[in-house]
Every structure is written in structure tokens, then in C-alpha cells.
Amino acid sequence: MDRILERSKYLMQFGHWEGDSLVSRKSMVCLNSLVERKSRLLILTKLDRKSVEETSNTVIRRLKDLPVKARRTLTMDNGTENAKHEEITSSLEIKCYFAHPYASWERGTNE
């Protein structure tokens, strides 16, 4: 996160994404959300459970058909579901960043 683009550039250029997981309190059902910072485009996917495999496969599946210039960066939290970030990076040719712990403002669009 320390080396991420300046905020002004980040908002002027399409292709900078924020990812997050939302889990129901009553069940293991999970939503994966991806928000593009400039356009506020939201891609929301229901997952059966919050897992490393399901999260990485979903992110790759949902972003792979976008042009390369529409996949510049992906900023995520430090959750265990994001452990396969290297697989996401290699599959999508996207730079993955992680917000600092307890710094939700670093992913303000998708928090």
C-alpha cells in the first residue's frame, strides 16, 4: 500500500479495483465485491463459503475478460481468503496491494 499510486492518479485512471468479502452473521454464505475506483463499477458475486480457492477463482473469473488496461491494480484487505494473491497477479497481469491492518480508509470505496 505504501507504494500505490497517488490518490489523484488512482481516481483519474480506469482499472484500479478494490476487493472485499462480506460474510453473513447467520451462515457461511459470502459475497465477493470488486469495485473499480473511477467508475464505481461494482461486480458482486455470491460465494458458497469464504475460502482462499473460491475467492481467487472468483476474482480471476470476473476480471479475466476485461482488457489489460482495465486491470491495473487490486487492493484487498489482509484476510486469509486473499492468500492466493500471487495466482491472481499471474493470471490477470494485475498488481495486488494490501491495505494496512485496521486502515479501512485505504480501501474507502469498498469498505
PDB file of C-alpha atoms in Angstrom:
ATOM      1  CA  MET A   1       0.000   0.000   0.000  1.00  0.00           C
ATOM      2  CA  ASP A   2       2.901   2.365   0.676  1.00  0.00           C
ATOM      3  CA  ARG A   3       3.914   2.320  -2.988  1.00  0.00           C
ATOM      4  CA  ILE A   4       0.460   2.621  -4.528  1.00  0.00           C
ATOM      5  CA  LEU A   5      -0.276   5.404  -6.979  1.00  0.00           C
ATOM      6  CA  GLU A   6      -1.129   8.840  -5.689  1.00  0.00           C
ATOM      7  CA  ARG A   7      -4.831   9.171  -4.950  1.00  0.00           C
ATOM      8  CA  SER A   8      -5.427  11.710  -7.736  1.00  0.00           C
ATOM      9  CA  LYS A   9      -3.957   9.408 -10.397  1.00  0.00           C
ATOM     10  CA  TYR A  10      -5.762   6.479  -8.837  1.00  0.00           C
ATOM     11  CA  LEU A  11      -9.120   8.160  -9.364  1.00  0.00           C
ATOM     12  CA  MET A  12      -8.395   9.574 -12.836  1.00  0.00           C
ATOM     13  CA  GLN A  13      -7.408   6.268 -14.427  1.00  0.00           C
ATOM     14  CA  PHE A  14      -9.749   3.337 -15.065  1.00  0.00           C
ATOM     15  CA  GLY A  15      -8.570  -0.074 -13.876  1.00  0.00           C
ATOM     16  CA  HIS A  16      -7.874   0.329 -10.156  1.00  0.00           C
ATOM     17  CA  TRP A  17     -10.009  -2.119  -8.173  1.00  0.00           C
ATOM     18  CA  GLU A  18     -10.811  -2.716  -4.525  1.00  0.00           C
ATOM     19  CA  GLY A  19     -11.828  -6.175  -3.343  1.00  0.00           C
ATOM     20  CA  ASP A  20     -13.601  -7.261  -0.189  1.00  0.00           C
ATOM     21  CA  SER A  21     -15.536 -10.175   1.282  1.00  0.00           C
ATOM     22  CA  LEU A  22     -18.835  -9.836   3.097  1.00  0.00           C
ATOM     23  CA  VAL A  23     -19.984 -12.709   5.301  1.00  0.00           C
ATOM     24  CA  SER A  24     -23.452 -13.257   6.736  1.00  0.00           C
ATOM     25  CA  ARG A  25     -23.570 -13.438  10.533  1.00  0.00           C
ATOM     26  CA  LYS A  26     -26.076 -16.298  10.415  1.00  0.00           C
ATOM     27  CA  SER A  27     -24.498 -18.518   7.782  1.00  0.00           C
ATOM     28  CA  MET A  28     -21.328 -19.194   5.867  1.00  0.00           C
ATOM     29  CA  VAL A  29     -22.727 -17.557   2.726  1.00  0.00           C
ATOM     30  CA  CYS A  30     -20.317 -14.944   1.455  1.00  0.00           C
ATOM     31  CA  LEU A  31     -20.278 -12.158  -1.113  1.00  0.00           C
ATOM     32  CA  ASN A  32     -17.184 -11.116  -3.010  1.00  0.00           C
ATOM     33  CA  SER A  33     -17.245  -7.495  -4.100  1.00  0.00           C
ATOM     34  CA  LEU A  34     -14.978  -5.826  -6.616  1.00  0.00           C
ATOM     35  CA  VAL A  35     -15.334  -2.071  -7.165  1.00  0.00           C
ATOM     36  CA  GLU A  36     -13.500  -0.093  -9.825  1.00  0.00           C
ATOM     37  CA  ARG A  37     -12.407   3.195  -8.228  1.00  0.00           C
ATOM     38  CA  LYS A  38     -13.007   5.680 -11.061  1.00  0.00           C
ATOM     39  CA  SER A  39     -16.317   4.447 -12.462  1.00  0.00           C
ATOM     40  CA  ARG A  40     -17.630   2.864  -9.229  1.00  0.00           C
ATOM     41  CA  LEU A  41     -18.493  -0.218 -11.277  1.00  0.00           C
ATOM     42  CA  LEU A  42     -19.486  -2.964  -8.828  1.00  0.00           C
ATOM     43  CA  ILE A  43     -19.066  -6.669  -9.517  1.00  0.00           C
ATOM     44  CA  LEU A  44     -20.787  -8.650  -6.779  1.00  0.00           C
ATOM     45  CA  THR A  45     -20.602 -12.444  -6.649  1.00  0.00           C
ATOM     46  CA  LYS A  46     -22.277 -14.816  -4.205  1.00  0.00           C
ATOM     47  CA  LEU A  47     -19.923 -17.499  -2.893  1.00  0.00           C
ATOM     48  CA  ASP A  48     -20.927 -20.659  -1.059  1.00  0.00           C
ATOM     49  CA  ARG A  49     -18.240 -20.003   1.527  1.00  0.00           C
ATOM     50  CA  LYS A  50     -15.377 -17.659   2.283  1.00  0.00           C
ATOM     51  CA  SER A  51     -12.313 -19.611   1.193  1.00  0.00           C
ATOM     52  CA  VAL A  52      -9.000 -18.970  -0.497  1.00  0.00           C
ATOM     53  CA  GLU A  53      -9.889 -21.096  -3.519  1.00  0.00           C
ATOM     54  CA  GLU A  54     -13.345 -19.653  -4.084  1.00  0.00           C
ATOM     55  CA  THR A  55     -12.178 -16.080  -3.652  1.00  0.00           C
ATOM     56  CA  SER A  56      -9.198 -16.315  -6.008  1.00  0.00           C
ATOM     57  CA  ASN A  57     -11.158 -18.264  -8.634  1.00  0.00           C
ATOM     58  CA  THR A  58     -13.981 -15.714  -8.494  1.00  0.00           C
ATOM     59  CA  VAL A  59     -11.692 -12.693  -8.843  1.00  0.00           C
ATOM     60  CA  ILE A  60      -9.895 -14.292 -11.789  1.00  0.00           C
ATOM     61  CA  ARG A  61     -13.138 -15.384 -13.462  1.00  0.00           C
ATOM     62  CA  ARG A  62     -14.796 -11.980 -13.080  1.00  0.00           C
ATOM     63  CA  LEU A  63     -11.858  -9.830 -14.239  1.00  0.00           C
ATOM     64  CA  LYS A  64     -10.158 -12.030 -16.861  1.00  0.00           C
ATOM     65  CA  ASP A  65     -12.273 -10.854 -19.810  1.00  0.00           C
ATOM     66  CA  LEU A  66     -11.540  -7.177 -19.187  1.00  0.00           C
ATOM     67  CA  PRO A  67      -8.839  -5.514 -21.298  1.00  0.00           C
ATOM     68  CA  VAL A  68      -5.389  -5.434 -19.687  1.00  0.00           C
ATOM     69  CA  LYS A  69      -5.601  -1.647 -19.174  1.00  0.00           C
ATOM     70  CA  ALA A  70      -8.792  -2.196 -17.178  1.00  0.00           C
ATOM     71  CA  ARG A  71      -6.846  -4.414 -14.750  1.00  0.00           C
ATOM     72  CA  ARG A  72      -4.134  -2.175 -13.338  1.00  0.00           C
ATOM     73  CA  THR A  73      -4.278  -2.746  -9.553  1.00  0.00           C
ATOM     74  CA  LEU A  74      -6.321  -4.644  -6.981  1.00  0.00           C
ATOM     75  CA  THR A  75      -6.260  -3.528  -3.350  1.00  0.00           C
ATOM     76  CA  MET A  76      -7.508  -6.016  -0.763  1.00  0.00           C
ATOM     77  CA  ASP A  77      -7.532  -6.452   2.986  1.00  0.00           C
ATOM     78  CA  ASN A  78      -5.321  -8.903   4.847  1.00  0.00           C
ATOM     79  CA  GLY A  79      -7.967 -11.617   5.152  1.00  0.00           C
ATOM     80  CA  THR A  80      -6.966 -15.247   4.725  1.00  0.00           C
ATOM     81  CA  GLU A  81      -9.242 -15.500   1.682  1.00  0.00           C
ATOM     82  CA  ASN A  82      -6.734 -13.325  -0.223  1.00  0.00           C
ATOM     83  CA  ALA A  83      -3.764 -15.649   0.327  1.00  0.00           C
ATOM     84  CA  LYS A  84      -3.593 -16.636  -3.366  1.00  0.00           C
ATOM     85  CA  HIS A  85      -2.878 -13.083  -4.499  1.00  0.00           C
ATOM     86  CA  GLU A  86       0.153 -14.301  -6.458  1.00  0.00           C
ATOM     87  CA  GLU A  87      -2.114 -16.553  -8.528  1.00  0.00           C
ATOM     88  CA  ILE A  88      -4.408 -13.575  -9.193  1.00  0.00           C
ATOM     89  CA  THR A  89      -1.395 -11.452 -10.172  1.00  0.00           C
ATOM     90  CA  SER A  90      -0.021 -14.010 -12.619  1.00  0.00           C
ATOM     91  CA  SER A  91      -3.399 -14.930 -14.128  1.00  0.00           C
ATOM     92  CA  LEU A  92      -4.623 -11.367 -14.644  1.00  0.00           C
ATOM     93  CA  GLU A  93      -1.363  -9.428 -15.039  1.00  0.00           C
ATOM     94  CA  ILE A  94      -2.588  -7.121 -12.263  1.00  0.00           C
ATOM     95  CA  LYS A  95      -0.659  -5.662  -9.329  1.00  0.00           C
ATOM     96  CA  CYS A  96      -2.108  -6.686  -5.967  1.00  0.00           C
ATOM     97  CA  TYR A  97      -1.780  -4.480  -2.913  1.00  0.00           C
ATOM     98  CA  PHE A  98      -2.891  -4.917   0.680  1.00  0.00           C
ATOM     99  CA  ALA A  99      -4.252  -2.231   2.954  1.00  0.00           C
ATOM    100  CA  HIS A 100      -2.594  -1.838   6.324  1.00  0.00           C
ATOM    101  CA  PRO A 101      -4.357  -3.690   9.165  1.00  0.00           C
ATOM    102  CA  TYR A 102      -7.177  -1.628  10.700  1.00  0.00           C
ATOM    103  CA  ALA A 103      -6.822   1.048   7.999  1.00  0.00           C
ATOM    104  CA  SER A 104     -10.172   0.736   6.242  1.00  0.00           C
ATOM    105  CA  TRP A 105      -9.815   4.223   4.735  1.00  0.00           C
ATOM    106  CA  GLU A 106      -7.149   2.815   2.416  1.00  0.00           C
ATOM    107  CA  ARG A 107      -9.968   0.993   0.637  1.00  0.00           C
ATOM    108  CA  GLY A 108     -12.616   3.633   1.159  1.00  0.00           C
ATOM    109  CA  THR A 109     -14.641   2.795  -1.948  1.00  0.00           C
ATOM    110  CA  ASN A 110     -15.272  -0.800  -0.935  1.00  0.00           C
ATOM    111  CA  GLU A 111     -15.331  -0.746   2.841  1.00  0.00           C
TER     112      GLU A 111
END
